[in-house]
mmCIF file of N, CA, C and O in Angstrom:
data_model
loop_
_atom_site.group_PDB
_atom_site.id
_atom_site.type_symbol
_atom_site.label_atom_id
_atom_site.label_comp_id
_atom_site.label_asym_id
_atom_site.label_seq_id
_atom_site.Cartn_x
_atom_site.Cartn_y
_atom_site.Cartn_z
ATOM 1 N N MET T 1 37.175 22.952 -3.976
ATOM 2 C CA MET T 1 35.994 21.447 -3.594
ATOM 3 C C MET T 1 35.089 21.050 -3.925
ATOM 4 O O MET T 1 34.439 21.615 -4.407
ATOM 5 N N SER T 2 35.556 19.773 -4.975
ATOM 6 C CA SER T 2 33.957 18.864 -5.393
ATOM 7 C C SER T 2 33.577 18.094 -4.146
ATOM 8 O O SER T 2 34.452 17.993 -3.766
ATOM 9 N N SER T 3 32.184 17.808 -4.629
ATOM 10 C CA SER T 3 31.642 16.875 -3.833
ATOM 11 C C SER T 3 31.169 15.522 -4.984
ATOM 12 O O SER T 3 30.609 15.628 -6.216
ATOM 13 N N LYS T 4 30.871 14.552 -4.457
ATOM 14 C CA LYS T 4 30.697 13.145 -4.937
ATOM 15 C C LYS T 4 28.594 12.922 -4.953
ATOM 16 O O LYS T 4 28.581 13.660 -3.242
ATOM 17 N N THR T 5 27.965 12.821 -5.551
ATOM 18 C CA THR T 5 26.890 12.230 -5.606
ATOM 19 C C THR T 5 26.718 11.150 -4.990
ATOM 20 O O THR T 5 27.431 10.278 -6.267
ATOM 21 N N LYS T 6 25.919 10.529 -4.382
ATOM 22 C CA LYS T 6 25.539 9.311 -4.001
ATOM 23 C C LYS T 6 24.850 8.672 -4.718
ATOM 24 O O LYS T 6 23.758 9.448 -5.315
ATOM 25 N N THR T 7 24.845 7.660 -4.958
ATOM 26 C CA THR T 7 23.876 6.514 -5.788
ATOM 27 C C THR T 7 23.152 5.980 -4.614
ATOM 28 O O THR T 7 23.482 5.855 -3.874
ATOM 29 N N THR T 8 21.997 5.829 -5.755
ATOM 30 C CA THR T 8 21.355 4.555 -4.640
ATOM 31 C C THR T 8 21.714 3.571 -4.147
ATOM 32 O O THR T 8 21.946 3.183 -3.181
ATOM 33 N N THR T 9 23.058 2.866 -4.849
ATOM 34 C CA THR T 9 23.646 1.691 -4.608
ATOM 35 C C THR T 9 24.317 2.149 -2.966
ATOM 36 O O THR T 9 24.724 1.436 -2.212
ATOM 37 N N ASP T 10 24.892 3.471 -2.917
ATOM 38 C CA ASP T 10 25.554 3.412 -1.872
ATOM 39 C C ASP T 10 24.720 3.895 -0.533
ATOM 40 O O ASP T 10 25.154 3.899 0.329
ATOM 41 N N THR T 11 22.859 4.210 -0.792
ATOM 42 C CA THR T 11 22.270 4.840 0.027
ATOM 43 C C THR T 11 21.096 3.890 0.532
ATOM 44 O O THR T 11 20.849 4.135 1.133
ATOM 45 N N VAL T 12 21.051 2.844 -0.699
ATOM 46 C CA VAL T 12 20.178 1.281 0.038
ATOM 47 C C VAL T 12 20.669 0.272 0.230
ATOM 48 O O VAL T 12 21.221 0.213 -1.236
ATOM 49 N N ILE T 13 20.914 -0.434 1.249
ATOM 50 C CA ILE T 13 21.620 -1.574 1.301
ATOM 51 C C ILE T 13 20.933 -2.460 1.689
ATOM 52 O O ILE T 13 19.720 -2.340 2.852
ATOM 53 N N GLU T 14 20.374 -3.836 1.070
ATOM 54 C CA GLU T 14 19.622 -5.168 1.300
ATOM 55 C C GLU T 14 20.968 -5.698 2.357
ATOM 56 O O GLU T 14 21.839 -6.047 2.239
ATOM 57 N N ARG T 15 19.771 -5.900 3.618
ATOM 58 C CA ARG T 15 20.686 -6.607 4.654
ATOM 59 C C ARG T 15 19.545 -7.808 4.748
ATOM 60 O O ARG T 15 19.181 -7.071 6.281
ATOM 61 N N ASP T 16 19.628 -9.136 4.892
ATOM 62 C CA ASP T 16 19.262 -10.152 5.168
ATOM 63 C C ASP T 16 17.192 -9.332 5.641
ATOM 64 O O ASP T 16 17.017 -9.651 6.718
ATOM 65 N N GLY T 17 16.817 -9.491 4.787
ATOM 66 C CA GLY T 17 14.904 -9.036 4.888
ATOM 67 C C GLY T 17 14.983 -7.656 5.285
ATOM 68 O O GLY T 17 13.315 -7.459 5.288
ATOM 69 N N TYR T 18 16.083 -6.861 5.110
ATOM 70 C CA TYR T 18 15.591 -5.599 5.526
ATOM 71 C C TYR T 18 16.497 -4.768 4.487
ATOM 72 O O TYR T 18 17.395 -5.000 3.708
ATOM 73 N N ALA T 19 16.113 -3.419 4.598
ATOM 74 C CA ALA T 19 16.975 -2.410 3.982
ATOM 75 C C ALA T 19 17.233 -1.514 4.343
ATOM 76 O O ALA T 19 16.225 -0.998 5.191
ATOM 77 N N GLU T 20 18.419 -1.213 4.485
ATOM 78 C CA GLU T 20 19.050 -0.095 5.405
ATOM 79 C C GLU T 20 18.772 1.062 4.090
ATOM 80 O O GLU T 20 20.031 1.564 3.199
ATOM 81 N N ILE T 21 18.171 2.787 4.427
ATOM 82 C CA ILE T 21 18.482 3.546 3.795
ATOM 83 C C ILE T 21 18.919 4.619 4.521
ATOM 84 O O ILE T 21 18.584 5.196 5.733
ATOM 85 N N THR T 22 20.315 5.384 3.919
ATOM 86 C CA THR T 22 20.728 6.114 4.411
ATOM 87 C C THR T 22 19.969 7.728 3.989
ATOM 88 O O THR T 22 20.189 7.548 2.759
ATOM 89 N N LEU T 23 20.147 8.652 4.902
ATOM 90 C CA LEU T 23 19.256 9.802 4.421
ATOM 91 C C LEU T 23 20.533 10.924 3.800
ATOM 92 O O LEU T 23 22.085 10.564 4.849
ATOM 93 N N SER T 24 19.790 11.914 3.175
ATOM 94 C CA SER T 24 21.284 12.514 2.777
ATOM 95 C C SER T 24 21.340 13.766 3.751
ATOM 96 O O SER T 24 22.763 14.402 3.719
ATOM 97 N N ARG T 25 20.997 13.427 5.144
ATOM 98 C CA ARG T 25 21.499 14.473 6.136
ATOM 99 C C ARG T 25 20.419 13.796 7.511
ATOM 100 O O ARG T 25 19.162 13.196 7.136
ATOM 101 N N PRO T 26 20.690 13.652 8.299
ATOM 102 C CA PRO T 26 19.904 13.392 9.904
ATOM 103 C C PRO T 26 18.835 14.322 9.920
ATOM 104 O O PRO T 26 18.285 15.279 9.199
ATOM 105 N N ARG T 27 17.674 13.014 10.120
ATOM 106 C CA ARG T 27 16.393 14.091 9.945
ATOM 107 C C ARG T 27 15.611 13.674 11.594
ATOM 108 O O ARG T 27 15.834 12.912 12.099
ATOM 109 N N GLN T 28 14.502 14.401 11.390
ATOM 110 C CA GLN T 28 13.927 13.964 13.289
ATOM 111 C C GLN T 28 12.528 13.202 12.714
ATOM 112 O O GLN T 28 11.870 13.297 11.940
ATOM 113 N N VAL T 29 13.160 11.610 13.198
ATOM 114 C CA VAL T 29 11.986 10.862 12.658
ATOM 115 C C VAL T 29 11.765 9.984 14.079
ATOM 116 O O VAL T 29 12.413 9.656 14.923
ATOM 117 N N ASN T 30 10.455 10.305 14.641
ATOM 118 C CA ASN T 30 9.634 9.570 15.482
ATOM 119 C C ASN T 30 10.529 10.522 17.014
ATOM 120 O O ASN T 30 10.816 9.825 17.679
ATOM 121 N N GLY T 31 10.700 11.354 16.584
ATOM 122 C CA GLY T 31 11.247 12.598 17.936
ATOM 123 C C GLY T 31 12.724 12.393 17.589
ATOM 124 O O GLY T 31 13.243 12.941 19.085
ATOM 125 N N VAL T 32 13.704 11.788 16.986
ATOM 126 C CA VAL T 32 14.961 11.663 17.266
ATOM 127 C C VAL T 32 15.907 12.122 16.061
ATOM 128 O O VAL T 32 15.037 11.421 14.991
ATOM 129 N N ASP T 33 17.003 12.425 16.174
ATOM 130 C CA ASP T 33 17.759 12.803 14.931
ATOM 131 C C ASP T 33 18.282 11.283 14.367
ATOM 132 O O ASP T 33 18.652 10.250 15.119
ATOM 133 N N THR T 34 17.795 11.028 13.200
ATOM 134 C CA THR T 34 18.362 9.427 12.221
ATOM 135 C C THR T 34 18.954 9.994 11.169
ATOM 136 O O THR T 34 18.182 11.065 10.644
ATOM 137 N N ALA T 35 19.640 8.830 10.786
ATOM 138 C CA ALA T 35 20.587 9.614 9.347
ATOM 139 C C ALA T 35 20.299 8.033 8.212
ATOM 140 O O ALA T 35 20.774 8.018 7.623
ATOM 141 N N VAL T 36 19.953 7.124 9.366
ATOM 142 C CA VAL T 36 19.858 5.530 8.383
ATOM 143 C C VAL T 36 18.265 5.095 9.150
ATOM 144 O O VAL T 36 17.844 5.171 10.510
ATOM 145 N N LEU T 37 17.571 4.743 8.224
ATOM 146 C CA LEU T 37 16.186 3.820 8.468
ATOM 147 C C LEU T 37 16.636 2.946 8.487
ATOM 148 O O LEU T 37 16.769 2.536 6.949
ATOM 149 N N ARG T 38 15.702 1.941 8.880
ATOM 150 C CA ARG T 38 15.624 0.037 8.455
ATOM 151 C C ARG T 38 13.984 0.189 7.965
ATOM 152 O O ARG T 38 13.432 0.507 8.620
ATOM 153 N N MET T 39 14.535 -0.555 6.530
ATOM 154 C CA MET T 39 12.678 -1.288 6.092
ATOM 155 C C MET T 39 13.265 -2.716 6.078
ATOM 156 O O MET T 39 13.638 -3.130 5.229
ATOM 157 N N ARG T 40 11.780 -2.733 6.628
ATOM 158 C CA ARG T 40 11.389 -4.407 6.829
ATOM 159 C C ARG T 40 11.056 -4.737 5.183
ATOM 160 O O ARG T 40 10.298 -4.063 4.510
ATOM 161 N N GLU T 41 11.387 -5.962 4.664
ATOM 162 C CA GLU T 41 11.020 -6.292 3.784
ATOM 163 C C GLU T 41 9.528 -6.608 3.393
ATOM 164 O O GLU T 41 8.543 -6.720 4.734
ATOM 165 N N PRO T 42 8.243 -5.836 2.521
ATOM 166 C CA PRO T 42 6.939 -6.305 2.936
ATOM 167 C C PRO T 42 6.859 -7.293 2.841
ATOM 168 O O PRO T 42 7.756 -8.409 1.889
ATOM 169 N N THR T 43 5.375 -7.916 2.890
ATOM 170 C CA THR T 43 4.583 -9.211 2.779
ATOM 171 C C THR T 43 4.060 -9.185 1.782
ATOM 172 O O THR T 43 2.911 -7.841 1.671
ATOM 173 N N VAL T 44 2.721 -10.267 1.448
ATOM 174 C CA VAL T 44 2.009 -10.008 1.085
ATOM 175 C C VAL T 44 0.513 -9.423 1.420
ATOM 176 O O VAL T 44 -0.208 -8.658 0.788
ATOM 177 N N GLU T 45 0.924 -9.619 2.400
ATOM 178 C CA GLU T 45 -0.376 -9.486 3.457
ATOM 179 C C GLU T 45 -0.018 -6.963 3.395
ATOM 180 O O GLU T 45 -1.542 -6.664 3.180
ATOM 181 N N ASP T 46 1.527 -6.993 3.466
ATOM 182 C CA ASP T 46 1.433 -5.830 3.616
ATOM 183 C C ASP T 46 0.769 -4.624 1.703
ATOM 184 O O ASP T 46 -0.184 -3.380 1.781
ATOM 185 N N MET T 47 1.180 -5.914 0.544
ATOM 186 C CA MET T 47 0.903 -5.533 -0.942
ATOM 187 C C MET T 47 -1.150 -5.145 -0.943
ATOM 188 O O MET T 47 -1.653 -4.284 -1.185
ATOM 189 N N GLU T 48 -1.529 -6.108 -0.073
ATOM 190 C CA GLU T 48 -3.279 -6.299 0.116
ATOM 191 C C GLU T 48 -3.559 -5.547 0.615
ATOM 192 O O GLU T 48 -4.638 -4.667 0.433
ATOM 193 N N ARG T 49 -3.055 -5.116 1.717
ATOM 194 C CA ARG T 49 -3.159 -3.322 2.620
ATOM 195 C C ARG T 49 -3.122 -2.138 1.901
ATOM 196 O O ARG T 49 -4.111 -1.299 2.463
ATOM 197 N N TYR T 50 -2.015 -2.743 1.205
ATOM 198 C CA TYR T 50 -2.012 -1.651 -0.034
ATOM 199 C C TYR T 50 -2.629 -1.370 -0.518
ATOM 200 O O TYR T 50 -3.015 -0.212 -1.318
ATOM 201 N N GLN T 51 -3.391 -2.170 -1.700
ATOM 202 C CA GLN T 51 -4.088 -2.363 -2.709
ATOM 203 C C GLN T 51 -5.628 -2.318 -2.129
ATOM 204 O O GLN T 51 -6.021 -1.214 -2.872
ATOM 205 N N ASP T 52 -5.943 -2.143 -0.861
ATOM 206 C CA ASP T 52 -7.490 -2.000 -0.071
ATOM 207 C C ASP T 52 -7.665 -0.425 0.440
ATOM 208 O O ASP T 52 -8.637 -0.313 0.712
ATOM 209 N N ASP T 53 -6.470 -0.207 0.856
ATOM 210 C CA ASP T 53 -6.363 1.623 1.477
ATOM 211 C C ASP T 53 -7.100 2.154 0.503
ATOM 212 O O ASP T 53 -6.787 2.328 -0.483
ATOM 213 N N LYS T 54 -7.036 3.671 1.229
ATOM 214 C CA LYS T 54 -8.117 4.594 0.334
ATOM 215 C C LYS T 54 -6.803 5.670 -0.124
ATOM 216 O O LYS T 54 -5.902 5.483 0.914
ATOM 217 N N GLY T 55 -7.345 6.663 -0.689
ATOM 218 C CA GLY T 55 -6.755 7.557 -1.080
ATOM 219 C C GLY T 55 -5.893 7.771 -2.551
ATOM 220 O O GLY T 55 -6.311 6.307 -2.852
ATOM 221 N N THR T 56 -4.927 8.544 -2.779
ATOM 222 C CA THR T 56 -4.398 8.442 -3.846
ATOM 223 C C THR T 56 -3.267 7.795 -3.754
ATOM 224 O O THR T 56 -2.916 6.890 -2.523
ATOM 225 N N ASP T 57 -2.429 7.293 -4.855
ATOM 226 C CA ASP T 57 -1.477 6.532 -5.165
ATOM 227 C C ASP T 57 -0.028 6.839 -4.474
ATOM 228 O O ASP T 57 0.348 6.061 -3.205
ATOM 229 N N ALA T 58 -0.425 8.079 -4.487
ATOM 230 C CA ALA T 58 0.966 8.742 -3.002
ATOM 231 C C ALA T 58 1.213 8.540 -1.816
ATOM 232 O O ALA T 58 1.349 8.320 -0.854
ATOM 233 N N GLN T 59 -0.586 9.092 -1.091
ATOM 234 C CA GLN T 59 -0.916 8.973 -0.101
ATOM 235 C C GLN T 59 -0.929 7.665 0.730
ATOM 236 O O GLN T 59 -0.639 6.930 1.531
ATOM 237 N N ARG T 60 -1.558 6.148 -0.547
ATOM 238 C CA ARG T 60 -0.935 5.092 -0.046
ATOM 239 C C ARG T 60 0.187 4.737 0.256
ATOM 240 O O ARG T 60 0.314 3.927 1.330
ATOM 241 N N GLU T 61 0.946 5.628 -1.105
ATOM 242 C CA GLU T 61 2.424 4.813 -0.926
ATOM 243 C C GLU T 61 2.964 5.492 0.621
ATOM 244 O O GLU T 61 4.034 4.280 1.319
ATOM 245 N N VAL T 62 3.156 6.825 0.754
ATOM 246 C CA VAL T 62 3.652 7.359 2.372
ATOM 247 C C VAL T 62 2.994 6.107 3.619
ATOM 248 O O VAL T 62 4.017 6.296 4.078
ATOM 249 N N ARG T 63 1.797 5.894 3.443
ATOM 250 C CA ARG T 63 1.504 4.725 4.447
ATOM 251 C C ARG T 63 2.062 3.898 4.142
ATOM 252 O O ARG T 63 2.457 3.125 5.885
ATOM 253 N N MET T 64 2.052 2.814 3.141
ATOM 254 C CA MET T 64 2.977 1.902 3.202
ATOM 255 C C MET T 64 4.622 1.963 3.981
ATOM 256 O O MET T 64 4.615 1.407 4.743
ATOM 257 N N ILE T 65 5.151 3.044 3.185
ATOM 258 C CA ILE T 65 6.783 3.091 3.411
ATOM 259 C C ILE T 65 6.612 3.246 4.991
ATOM 260 O O ILE T 65 7.627 2.846 5.904
ATOM 261 N N ALA T 66 5.669 4.290 5.815
ATOM 262 C CA ALA T 66 5.940 4.476 7.257
ATOM 263 C C ALA T 66 5.973 3.181 7.861
ATOM 264 O O ALA T 66 6.297 2.874 9.037
ATOM 265 N N ASN T 67 4.632 2.239 7.385
ATOM 266 C CA ASN T 67 4.375 1.397 8.080
ATOM 267 C C ASN T 67 5.701 0.357 7.934
ATOM 268 O O ASN T 67 6.081 -0.079 8.729
ATOM 269 N N LEU T 68 6.355 0.296 6.903
ATOM 270 C CA LEU T 68 7.473 -0.388 6.299
ATOM 271 C C LEU T 68 8.928 0.132 7.532
ATOM 272 O O LEU T 68 9.906 -1.443 7.944
ATOM 273 N N CYS T 69 8.965 0.702 7.569
ATOM 274 C CA CYS T 69 10.279 1.854 8.256
ATOM 275 C C CYS T 69 9.836 1.883 9.997
ATOM 276 O O CYS T 69 10.394 2.438 10.541
ATOM 277 N N GLU T 70 8.365 1.801 10.154
ATOM 278 C CA GLU T 70 7.966 1.769 11.862
ATOM 279 C C GLU T 70 7.944 3.108 11.824
ATOM 280 O O GLU T 70 8.717 3.193 13.252
ATOM 281 N N ILE T 71 7.848 4.221 11.167
ATOM 282 C CA ILE T 71 7.506 5.139 11.694
ATOM 283 C C ILE T 71 6.491 6.436 11.379
ATOM 284 O O ILE T 71 5.466 5.293 10.413
ATOM 285 N N ALA T 72 5.968 7.582 11.608
ATOM 286 C CA ALA T 72 4.591 8.009 11.652
ATOM 287 C C ALA T 72 4.775 8.421 9.651
ATOM 288 O O ALA T 72 6.059 8.994 9.160
ATOM 289 N N PRO T 73 3.717 8.343 9.521
ATOM 290 C CA PRO T 73 3.376 8.905 7.831
ATOM 291 C C PRO T 73 4.242 10.462 7.679
ATOM 292 O O PRO T 73 4.633 10.529 6.496
ATOM 293 N N ASP T 74 3.474 10.932 8.752
ATOM 294 C CA ASP T 74 4.084 12.811 8.876
ATOM 295 C C ASP T 74 5.650 12.616 8.531
ATOM 296 O O ASP T 74 6.138 13.850 8.155
ATOM 297 N N ASP T 75 6.487 12.111 9.704
ATOM 298 C CA ASP T 75 8.100 12.153 9.382
ATOM 299 C C ASP T 75 8.028 11.560 7.470
ATOM 300 O O ASP T 75 8.886 12.315 7.011
ATOM 301 N N VAL T 76 7.718 10.992 7.128
ATOM 302 C CA VAL T 76 7.663 10.552 5.829
ATOM 303 C C VAL T 76 7.441 11.679 4.700
ATOM 304 O O VAL T 76 8.319 12.171 3.984
ATOM 305 N N ARG T 77 6.243 12.432 5.001
ATOM 306 C CA ARG T 77 5.533 13.650 4.251
ATOM 307 C C ARG T 77 7.053 14.491 4.580
ATOM 308 O O ARG T 77 6.793 15.738 3.574
ATOM 309 N N ARG T 78 7.286 14.972 5.850
ATOM 310 C CA ARG T 78 8.452 16.207 5.861
ATOM 311 C C ARG T 78 9.736 15.936 5.000
ATOM 312 O O ARG T 78 10.715 16.536 4.836
ATOM 313 N N MET T 79 10.094 14.645 4.378
ATOM 314 C CA MET T 79 10.873 14.255 4.119
ATOM 315 C C MET T 79 11.065 14.936 2.813
ATOM 316 O O MET T 79 10.006 15.344 1.712
ATOM 317 N N PRO T 80 12.848 15.283 2.352
ATOM 318 C CA PRO T 80 13.074 16.190 0.590
ATOM 319 C C PRO T 80 12.846 14.983 0.234
ATOM 320 O O PRO T 80 12.685 13.527 0.264
ATOM 321 N N LEU T 81 12.331 15.071 -0.901
ATOM 322 C CA LEU T 81 12.308 14.182 -2.213
ATOM 323 C C LEU T 81 13.141 13.497 -2.572
ATOM 324 O O LEU T 81 13.279 12.227 -2.594
ATOM 325 N N ARG T 82 14.510 13.580 -2.092
ATOM 326 C CA ARG T 82 15.203 13.059 -2.685
ATOM 327 C C ARG T 82 15.538 11.680 -1.567
ATOM 328 O O ARG T 82 15.848 10.703 -1.860
ATOM 329 N N ASP T 83 15.055 12.294 -0.095
ATOM 330 C CA ASP T 83 14.942 10.874 0.963
ATOM 331 C C ASP T 83 14.120 9.882 0.160
ATOM 332 O O ASP T 83 13.761 8.496 0.909
ATOM 333 N N TYR T 84 13.047 10.801 -0.059
ATOM 334 C CA TYR T 84 11.657 9.940 -0.921
ATOM 335 C C TYR T 84 11.904 8.876 -1.475
ATOM 336 O O TYR T 84 11.609 7.691 -1.453
ATOM 337 N N ALA T 85 13.001 9.709 -2.613
ATOM 338 C CA ALA T 85 13.359 8.459 -3.355
ATOM 339 C C ALA T 85 14.048 7.309 -2.975
ATOM 340 O O ALA T 85 13.925 6.484 -3.682
ATOM 341 N N ARG T 86 14.769 7.544 -1.960
ATOM 342 C CA ARG T 86 15.581 6.601 -1.471
ATOM 343 C C ARG T 86 14.513 5.555 -0.792
ATOM 344 O O ARG T 86 15.006 4.180 -1.056
ATOM 345 N N LEU T 87 13.274 5.976 -0.091
ATOM 346 C CA LEU T 87 12.919 5.044 0.227
ATOM 347 C C LEU T 87 11.753 3.954 -0.338
ATOM 348 O O LEU T 87 11.414 2.957 -0.069
ATOM 349 N N GLN T 88 11.577 5.320 -1.521
ATOM 350 C CA GLN T 88 11.307 3.958 -2.582
ATOM 351 C C GLN T 88 12.280 3.236 -3.551
ATOM 352 O O GLN T 88 11.698 2.066 -3.756
ATOM 353 N N ALA T 89 13.297 3.216 -3.408
ATOM 354 C CA ALA T 89 14.007 2.365 -3.658
ATOM 355 C C ALA T 89 14.324 1.569 -2.820
ATOM 356 O O ALA T 89 14.652 -0.245 -3.344
ATOM 357 N N GLY T 90 14.324 1.539 -1.672
ATOM 358 C CA GLY T 90 14.293 0.064 -0.511
ATOM 359 C C GLY T 90 13.278 -0.705 -1.072
ATOM 360 O O GLY T 90 13.345 -1.752 -0.654
ATOM 361 N N VAL T 91 11.901 0.210 -1.135
ATOM 362 C CA VAL T 91 11.000 -0.807 -1.599
ATOM 363 C C VAL T 91 10.959 -1.106 -2.623
ATOM 364 O O VAL T 91 10.925 -2.700 -2.907
ATOM 365 N N ALA T 92 11.937 -0.778 -3.674
ATOM 366 C CA ALA T 92 11.635 -1.595 -5.238
ATOM 367 C C ALA T 92 12.637 -2.835 -4.810
ATOM 368 O O ALA T 92 12.656 -3.693 -5.795
ATOM 369 N N LEU T 93 13.683 -2.279 -4.321
ATOM 370 C CA LEU T 93 14.543 -3.768 -3.496
ATOM 371 C C LEU T 93 13.974 -5.715 -3.546
ATOM 372 O O LEU T 93 14.449 -6.246 -4.102
ATOM 373 N N PHE T 94 13.055 -5.061 -2.976
ATOM 374 C CA PHE T 94 12.168 -6.420 -2.497
ATOM 375 C C PHE T 94 11.286 -6.639 -3.596
ATOM 376 O O PHE T 94 10.851 -7.799 -3.649
ATOM 377 N N THR T 95 11.186 -5.630 -4.432
ATOM 378 C CA THR T 95 9.640 -6.084 -5.746
ATOM 379 C C THR T 95 10.088 -5.719 -6.703
ATOM 380 O O THR T 95 9.571 -6.547 -8.020
ATOM 381 N N THR T 96 11.969 -6.174 -7.145
ATOM 382 C CA THR T 96 12.125 -6.644 -8.173
ATOM 383 C C THR T 96 13.105 -7.692 -8.510
ATOM 384 O O THR T 96 13.634 -7.959 -7.621
#
């Protein structure tokens, strides 16, 4: 049996000011099994908050992504890197 690897275009879809990000498998997010996260489009205020925030670039990015998805930063931190990369791709949809 062969398996197909999903590409970013399969897992991150822009929809009217939001990105829908399909995780590699359901995860506990805000205490609920979740397969798809919804990320709102960042605002200039989000960018300012990110730039003024304390910590390393990685810590600041985790907090920004959590804010955009309306989830706890610890939920983002517990994700495997492949799902985190999908969240980063969601941000990139709105900044490129």
